[in-house]
Amino acid sequence: GVGLIPVVILLAMQVRRMAHRTPILSYSLIAAAGGPPALFLIANMFWLLGSFRPDRAPELTQVLNDLAWLTFTLLVPYLIAQCLLVALAIYWDQQERPVFKPWVAYFNLVIAAALVPATFTALSFDGPFAWDGALSFWLKNIAIAVWILVMGVVLAQAIKQQRAQDQVPA
């Protein structure tokens, strides 16, 4: 989770290059970058606390494990917000040479839609919406992995393009 901070900050820097009249989208991305890592660390703290004293009552260990899993799986709104902010920024970027191609906006909307079922994790104990269900766990994690891979490549291309433009004499 903490490893995503540099990726989102690089993304915010590219959004800043877009033809917007306000930096609100890049600032919002930066703000949204802090939420998931903090929640990942809190979830880890609950797991560590649950395993710290193995002689504890099993019910207390289960409560800590439940807290950890729900914290771990309920950070999805931050990720959805990031995808929607990126899509909106790309949509508003009306430069002759936009920073990202339009398909990247649609890709982020698809990823955001794929993450929506995970927002219902706390409402079900079993089935596709449970914490370990097909939609709330597997679809979410696959969507996040695909987003990291695709956006990593797209970001690398945008940075390479920016460096090439910066080297061209005016």
Coordinates of N, CA and C in Angstrom, one line a residue:
G1 N 0.8 -1.2 0.0 CA 0.0 0.0 0.0 C 0.8 1.3 0.0
V2 N 1.9 1.3 0.8 CA 2.8 2.4 0.9 C 3.5 2.6 -0.4
G3 N 3.8 1.6 -1.2 CA 4.4 1.6 -2.5 C 3.6 2.4 -3.5
L4 N 2.3 2.5 -3.3 CA 1.5 3.2 -4.3 C 1.6 4.7 -4.2
I5 N 2.1 5.2 -3.1 CA 2.2 6.7 -2.9 C 3.1 7.3 -4.0
P6 N 4.3 6.8 -4.3 CA 5.0 7.4 -5.4 C 4.3 7.3 -6.8
V7 N 3.6 6.2 -7.0 CA 2.8 6.1 -8.3 C 1.8 7.2 -8.4
V8 N 1.0 7.4 -7.3 CA -0.1 8.4 -7.3 C 0.5 9.8 -7.4
I9 N 1.6 10.0 -6.7 CA 2.2 11.3 -6.7 C 2.7 11.6 -8.2
L10 N 3.4 10.6 -8.8 CA 3.8 10.8 -10.2 C 2.5 11.1 -11.1
L11 N 1.5 10.4 -10.8 CA 0.2 10.6 -11.5 C -0.3 12.1 -11.3
A12 N -0.2 12.5 -10.1 CA -0.7 13.9 -9.8 C 0.2 14.9 -10.5
M13 N 1.5 14.6 -10.6 CA 2.4 15.5 -11.3 C 2.0 15.6 -12.8
Q14 N 1.6 14.5 -13.4 CA 1.2 14.5 -14.8 C -0.2 15.2 -14.9
V15 N -1.1 15.0 -14.0 CA -2.3 15.7 -14.0 C -2.1 17.2 -13.9
R16 N -1.1 17.6 -13.2 CA -0.7 19.1 -13.1 C -0.3 19.7 -14.4
R17 N 0.2 18.8 -15.3 CA 0.6 19.3 -16.6 C -0.6 19.5 -17.6
M18 N -1.7 19.0 -17.2 CA -2.9 19.1 -18.1 C -3.4 20.5 -18.1
A19 N -4.3 20.8 -19.1 CA -4.8 22.1 -19.4 C -6.0 22.4 -18.4
H20 N -5.7 22.5 -17.2 CA -6.8 22.8 -16.2 C -6.5 24.2 -15.6
R21 N -7.6 24.9 -15.3 CA -7.4 26.2 -14.7 C -7.2 26.1 -13.2
T22 N -7.4 24.9 -12.6 CA -7.2 24.8 -11.2 C -6.4 23.6 -10.8
P23 N -5.6 23.6 -9.8 CA -4.8 22.4 -9.4 C -5.6 21.5 -8.5
I24 N -6.9 21.7 -8.4 CA -7.7 20.9 -7.4 C -7.6 19.4 -7.7
L25 N -7.5 19.0 -9.0 CA -7.5 17.5 -9.2 C -6.2 16.9 -8.8
S26 N -5.1 17.6 -9.0 CA -3.8 17.1 -8.6 C -3.7 17.1 -7.1
Y27 N -4.2 18.1 -6.4 CA -4.2 18.1 -4.9 C -5.1 17.0 -4.4
S28 N -6.2 16.8 -5.0 CA -7.1 15.7 -4.6 C -6.5 14.4 -4.7
L29 N -5.8 14.2 -5.8 CA -5.0 12.9 -6.0 C -4.0 12.7 -4.9
I30 N -3.3 13.8 -4.5 CA -2.3 13.7 -3.5 C -3.0 13.3 -2.1
A31 N -4.1 14.0 -1.9 CA -4.8 13.7 -0.6 C -5.3 12.3 -0.6
A32 N -5.8 11.8 -1.7 CA -6.3 10.4 -1.8 C -5.2 9.4 -1.7
A33 N -4.0 9.8 -2.0 CA -2.8 8.9 -1.9 C -2.5 8.5 -0.5
G34 N -2.9 9.3 0.5 CA -2.5 9.1 1.9 C -3.5 8.1 2.6
G35 N -4.7 8.0 2.1 CA -5.7 7.2 2.8 C -5.4 5.7 2.7
P36 N -5.2 5.1 1.6 CA -5.0 3.6 1.5 C -3.8 3.1 2.3
P37 N -2.6 3.8 2.2 CA -1.5 3.3 3.0 C -1.7 3.3 4.5
A38 N -2.4 4.4 4.9 CA -2.7 4.5 6.4 C -3.6 3.4 6.8
L39 N -4.6 3.0 6.0 CA -5.5 2.0 6.3 C -4.8 0.6 6.3
F40 N -3.9 0.4 5.3 CA -3.2 -0.8 5.2 C -2.4 -1.0 6.5
L41 N -1.7 0.1 7.0 CA -0.9 0.0 8.2 C -1.8 -0.3 9.4
I42 N -3.0 0.3 9.5 CA -3.9 0.1 10.6 C -4.3 -1.4 10.6
A43 N -4.7 -1.9 9.4 CA -5.1 -3.3 9.3 C -3.9 -4.2 9.8
N44 N -2.7 -3.9 9.4 CA -1.6 -4.7 9.9 C -1.4 -4.6 11.4
M45 N -1.7 -3.4 11.9 CA -1.6 -3.3 13.4 C -2.6 -4.2 14.1
F46 N -3.8 -4.3 13.5 CA -4.8 -5.2 14.1 C -4.4 -6.6 14.1
W47 N -3.8 -7.0 12.9 CA -3.4 -8.4 12.8 C -2.2 -8.7 13.8
L48 N -1.3 -7.8 13.9 CA -0.2 -7.9 14.8 C -0.7 -8.0 16.3
L49 N -1.7 -7.1 16.6 CA -2.2 -7.1 17.9 C -2.9 -8.4 18.2
G50 N -3.6 -9.0 17.2 CA -4.3 -10.2 17.4 C -3.4 -11.4 17.6
S51 N -2.2 -11.3 17.0 CA -1.2 -12.4 17.2 C -0.2 -12.2 18.3
F52 N -0.2 -11.0 18.9 CA 0.8 -10.7 19.9 C 0.7 -11.6 21.1
R53 N -0.5 -11.9 21.5 CA -0.8 -12.7 22.7 C -1.6 -13.9 22.3
P54 N -0.9 -15.0 22.0 CA -1.7 -16.2 21.5 C -2.6 -16.8 22.6
D55 N -2.4 -16.5 23.8 CA -3.2 -17.1 24.9 C -4.5 -16.3 25.2
R56 N -4.7 -15.3 24.4 CA -5.9 -14.4 24.5 C -7.1 -15.2 24.2
A57 N -8.2 -14.8 24.7 CA -9.5 -15.5 24.4 C -9.7 -15.5 22.9
P58 N -10.1 -16.6 22.3 CA -10.3 -16.7 20.8 C -11.3 -15.6 20.3
E59 N -12.3 -15.3 21.1 CA -13.3 -14.3 20.6 C -12.6 -12.9 20.4
L60 N -11.6 -12.5 21.3 CA -10.9 -11.3 21.1 C -10.0 -11.3 19.8
T61 N -9.4 -12.4 19.6 CA -8.5 -12.6 18.5 C -9.4 -12.5 17.2
Q62 N -10.6 -13.1 17.3 CA -11.5 -13.0 16.1 C -11.9 -11.6 15.8
V63 N -12.2 -10.8 16.9 CA -12.6 -9.4 16.7 C -11.5 -8.6 16.1
L64 N -10.3 -8.8 16.5 CA -9.1 -8.1 15.9 C -8.9 -8.5 14.5
N65 N -9.1 -9.8 14.2 CA -9.0 -10.3 12.8 C -10.1 -9.7 11.9
D66 N -11.3 -9.6 12.5 CA -12.4 -9.0 11.7 C -12.1 -7.5 11.5
L67 N -11.6 -6.8 12.5 CA -11.3 -5.4 12.3 C -10.2 -5.2 11.2
A68 N -9.2 -6.1 11.2 CA -8.1 -6.0 10.3 C -8.7 -6.3 8.8
W69 N -9.5 -7.3 8.7 CA -10.0 -7.6 7.3 C -10.9 -6.5 6.8
L70 N -11.8 -6.0 7.7 CA -12.7 -5.0 7.2 C -11.9 -3.7 6.9
T71 N -10.9 -3.4 7.7 CA -10.1 -2.2 7.4 C -9.3 -2.4 6.1
F72 N -8.8 -3.6 5.9 CA -8.0 -3.9 4.7 C -8.9 -3.8 3.5
T73 N -10.1 -4.2 3.6 CA -11.0 -4.3 2.4 C -11.8 -3.0 2.1
L74 N -12.0 -2.2 3.2 CA -12.9 -1.1 3.0 C -12.2 0.2 2.6
L75 N -10.9 0.1 2.2 CA -10.2 1.3 1.7 C -10.5 1.7 0.3
V76 N -11.4 0.9 -0.3 CA -11.8 1.0 -1.7 C -12.3 2.4 -2.2
P77 N -13.0 3.2 -1.3 CA -13.5 4.5 -1.8 C -12.3 5.4 -2.2
Y78 N -11.2 5.3 -1.5 CA -10.0 6.1 -1.9 C -9.6 5.7 -3.3
L79 N -9.5 4.5 -3.6 CA -9.1 4.0 -4.9 C -10.1 4.4 -6.0
I80 N -11.3 4.3 -5.7 CA -12.4 4.7 -6.7 C -12.2 6.2 -6.9
A81 N -12.0 7.0 -5.9 CA -11.8 8.4 -6.1 C -10.6 8.7 -6.9
Q82 N -9.5 8.0 -6.7 CA -8.4 8.2 -7.6 C -8.7 8.0 -9.0
C83 N -9.3 6.9 -9.3 CA -9.7 6.5 -10.7 C -10.6 7.6 -11.3
L84 N -11.6 8.0 -10.6 CA -12.5 9.0 -11.1 C -11.8 10.4 -11.3
L85 N -10.9 10.7 -10.4 CA -10.2 12.0 -10.5 C -9.3 12.0 -11.8
V86 N -8.6 10.8 -12.0 CA -7.8 10.7 -13.2 C -8.6 10.8 -14.5
A87 N -9.7 10.1 -14.5 CA -10.6 10.1 -15.6 C -11.1 11.5 -15.9
L88 N -11.5 12.2 -14.9 CA -12.0 13.6 -15.0 C -10.9 14.5 -15.5
A89 N -9.7 14.4 -15.0 CA -8.6 15.2 -15.4 C -8.3 15.0 -16.9
I90 N -8.3 13.7 -17.3 CA -8.1 13.4 -18.8 C -9.2 14.0 -19.6
Y91 N -10.4 13.8 -19.2 CA -11.5 14.4 -19.9 C -11.4 15.9 -20.1
W92 N -11.0 16.6 -19.1 CA -10.8 18.0 -19.1 C -9.6 18.5 -19.9
D93 N -8.7 17.6 -20.1 CA -7.4 18.0 -20.8 C -7.6 18.1 -22.3
Q94 N -7.8 19.4 -22.7 CA -8.2 19.7 -24.1 C -7.0 20.3 -24.9
Q95 N -5.8 19.9 -24.5 CA -4.6 20.4 -25.2 C -4.5 19.7 -26.6
E96 N -3.7 20.3 -27.4 CA -3.4 19.7 -28.7 C -2.8 18.3 -28.6
R97 N -1.8 18.3 -27.6 CA -1.2 17.0 -27.3 C -1.5 16.7 -25.9
P98 N -2.6 15.9 -25.6 CA -2.9 15.7 -24.2 C -1.9 14.8 -23.5
V99 N -1.8 14.9 -22.2 CA -0.8 14.1 -21.5 C -1.1 12.6 -21.6
F100 N -2.4 12.2 -21.5 CA -2.8 10.8 -21.6 C -3.8 10.7 -22.7
K101 N -3.8 9.6 -23.4 CA -4.8 9.3 -24.4 C -6.1 9.1 -23.8
P102 N -7.2 9.4 -24.5 CA -8.6 9.2 -24.0 C -8.9 7.8 -23.4
W103 N -8.3 6.8 -24.0 CA -8.6 5.5 -23.5 C -8.2 5.3 -22.0
V104 N -7.2 6.0 -21.6 CA -6.8 5.9 -20.2 C -7.9 6.4 -19.2
A105 N -8.7 7.4 -19.7 CA -9.8 7.8 -18.9 C -10.9 6.7 -18.8
Y106 N -11.2 6.1 -19.9 CA -12.2 5.0 -19.9 C -11.7 3.8 -19.1
F107 N -10.4 3.5 -19.2 CA -9.8 2.4 -18.4 C -10.0 2.7 -16.9
N108 N -9.7 3.9 -16.5 CA -9.9 4.3 -15.1 C -11.4 4.2 -14.6
L109 N -12.3 4.5 -15.5 CA -13.7 4.4 -15.2 C -14.1 2.9 -15.0
V110 N -13.5 2.0 -15.9 CA -13.8 0.6 -15.8 C -13.2 0.0 -14.5
I111 N -12.0 0.5 -14.1 CA -11.4 0.0 -12.9 C -12.3 0.5 -11.7
A112 N -12.7 1.8 -11.7 CA -13.6 2.3 -10.6 C -14.8 1.4 -10.5
A113 N -15.5 1.1 -11.7 CA -16.7 0.3 -11.6 C -16.4 -1.1 -11.1
A114 N -15.2 -1.7 -11.4 CA -14.9 -3.0 -10.9 C -14.6 -3.0 -9.4
L115 N -14.3 -1.8 -8.8 CA -14.0 -1.7 -7.4 C -15.3 -1.4 -6.6
V116 N -16.3 -1.0 -7.2 CA -17.6 -0.6 -6.5 C -18.1 -1.8 -5.6
P117 N -18.2 -3.0 -6.2 CA -18.7 -4.1 -5.3 C -18.0 -4.3 -4.0
A118 N -16.7 -4.0 -3.9 CA -15.9 -4.1 -2.7 C -16.4 -3.1 -1.6
T119 N -17.1 -2.1 -2.0 CA -17.6 -1.2 -1.0 C -18.7 -1.8 -0.1
F120 N -19.2 -2.9 -0.5 CA -20.3 -3.6 0.2 C -19.8 -4.7 1.1
T121 N -18.5 -4.8 1.3 CA -17.9 -5.9 2.0 C -18.5 -6.2 3.4
A122 N -18.8 -5.1 4.1 CA -19.2 -5.3 5.5 C -20.7 -5.7 5.6
L123 N -21.4 -5.8 4.5 CA -22.8 -6.2 4.5 C -23.1 -7.7 4.4
S124 N -22.1 -8.5 4.1 CA -22.3 -9.9 3.9 C -21.2 -10.7 4.5
F125 N -21.6 -11.9 5.0 CA -20.6 -12.8 5.6 C -20.2 -13.8 4.6
D126 N -21.0 -14.1 3.6 CA -20.6 -15.1 2.6 C -21.1 -14.7 1.2
G127 N -20.7 -15.3 0.2 CA -21.1 -15.0 -1.2 C -20.2 -14.0 -1.8
P128 N -20.5 -13.5 -3.0 CA -19.6 -12.7 -3.8 C -19.3 -11.4 -3.1
F129 N -20.1 -10.9 -2.2 CA -19.8 -9.6 -1.6 C -19.2 -9.7 -0.2
A130 N -18.9 -11.0 0.2 CA -18.2 -11.2 1.5 C -16.7 -10.7 1.4
W131 N -16.1 -10.6 2.5 CA -14.7 -10.0 2.5 C -13.8 -10.9 1.6
D132 N -14.1 -12.2 1.5 CA -13.3 -13.1 0.6 C -14.0 -13.5 -0.6
G133 N -15.1 -12.8 -1.0 CA -15.9 -13.1 -2.1 C -15.3 -12.8 -3.5
A134 N -15.9 -13.3 -4.5 CA -15.4 -13.1 -5.9 C -15.4 -11.7 -6.2
L135 N -16.4 -10.9 -5.9 CA -16.5 -9.5 -6.2 C -15.7 -8.6 -5.3
S136 N -15.9 -8.8 -4.0 CA -15.3 -7.9 -3.0 C -13.8 -8.1 -2.8
F137 N -13.4 -9.3 -3.0 CA -11.9 -9.6 -2.8 C -11.2 -9.8 -4.1
W138 N -11.6 -10.8 -4.9 CA -10.9 -11.2 -6.0 C -10.9 -10.2 -7.2
L139 N -12.1 -9.7 -7.5 CA -12.3 -8.7 -8.6 C -11.5 -7.4 -8.2
K140 N -11.7 -7.0 -6.9 CA -11.0 -5.8 -6.4 C -9.5 -6.0 -6.6
N141 N -8.9 -7.0 -6.1 CA -7.5 -7.2 -6.1 C -6.9 -7.3 -7.5
I142 N -7.7 -8.0 -8.4 CA -7.3 -8.1 -9.8 C -7.3 -6.8 -10.5
A143 N -8.4 -6.0 -10.2 CA -8.5 -4.7 -10.8 C -7.4 -3.8 -10.3
I144 N -7.0 -3.8 -9.0 CA -5.9 -3.0 -8.5 C -4.6 -3.4 -9.2
A145 N -4.4 -4.7 -9.3 CA -3.1 -5.2 -9.9 C -3.1 -4.7 -11.4
V146 N -4.2 -4.8 -12.1 CA -4.2 -4.4 -13.5 C -4.0 -2.9 -13.6
W147 N -4.6 -2.1 -12.7 CA -4.5 -0.7 -12.7 C -3.0 -0.3 -12.5
I148 N -2.3 -1.0 -11.5 CA -0.9 -0.7 -11.2 C -0.1 -0.9 -12.5
L149 N -0.3 -2.1 -13.1 CA 0.5 -2.4 -14.3 C 0.3 -1.4 -15.5
V150 N -1.0 -1.2 -15.8 CA -1.3 -0.3 -16.9 C -0.9 1.1 -16.7
M151 N -1.3 1.6 -15.5 CA -0.9 3.0 -15.2 C 0.6 3.2 -15.0
G152 N 1.3 2.2 -14.6 CA 2.7 2.2 -14.6 C 3.3 2.4 -15.9
V153 N 2.8 1.7 -16.9 CA 3.3 1.8 -18.3 C 2.9 3.2 -18.9
V154 N 1.7 3.6 -18.6 CA 1.2 4.8 -19.2 C 1.9 6.0 -18.5
L155 N 2.2 5.9 -17.2 CA 3.0 7.0 -16.6 C 4.4 7.1 -17.1
A156 N 5.0 5.9 -17.3 CA 6.4 5.9 -17.9 C 6.4 6.5 -19.3
Q157 N 5.4 6.2 -20.1 CA 5.3 6.8 -21.4 C 5.1 8.3 -21.4
A158 N 4.3 8.8 -20.4 CA 4.0 10.2 -20.3 C 5.3 10.9 -19.8
I159 N 6.0 10.3 -18.9 CA 7.2 11.0 -18.4 C 8.3 11.0 -19.5
K160 N 8.4 9.9 -20.3 CA 9.3 9.9 -21.4 C 9.0 11.0 -22.4
Q161 N 7.7 11.1 -22.7 CA 7.2 12.2 -23.6 C 7.5 13.5 -23.1
Q162 N 7.3 13.7 -21.8 CA 7.6 15.0 -21.2 C 9.1 15.4 -21.3
R163 N 9.9 14.4 -21.0 CA 11.4 14.6 -21.1 C 11.8 15.0 -22.5
A164 N 11.2 14.3 -23.5 CA 11.5 14.6 -24.9 C 11.1 16.0 -25.2
Q165 N 9.9 16.4 -24.8 CA 9.5 17.8 -25.0 C 10.3 18.8 -24.4
D166 N 10.8 18.5 -23.1 CA 11.6 19.5 -22.4 C 13.0 19.7 -23.0
Q167 N 13.4 18.7 -23.8 CA 14.8 18.8 -24.4 C 14.7 19.5 -25.8
V168 N 13.5 19.6 -26.3 CA 13.4 20.3 -27.6 C 13.6 21.8 -27.4
P169 N 14.5 22.5 -28.1 CA 14.7 23.9 -28.0 C 13.5 24.7 -28.5
A170 N 13.2 25.7 -27.8 CA 12.0 26.5 -28.1 C 12.1 27.3 -29.4

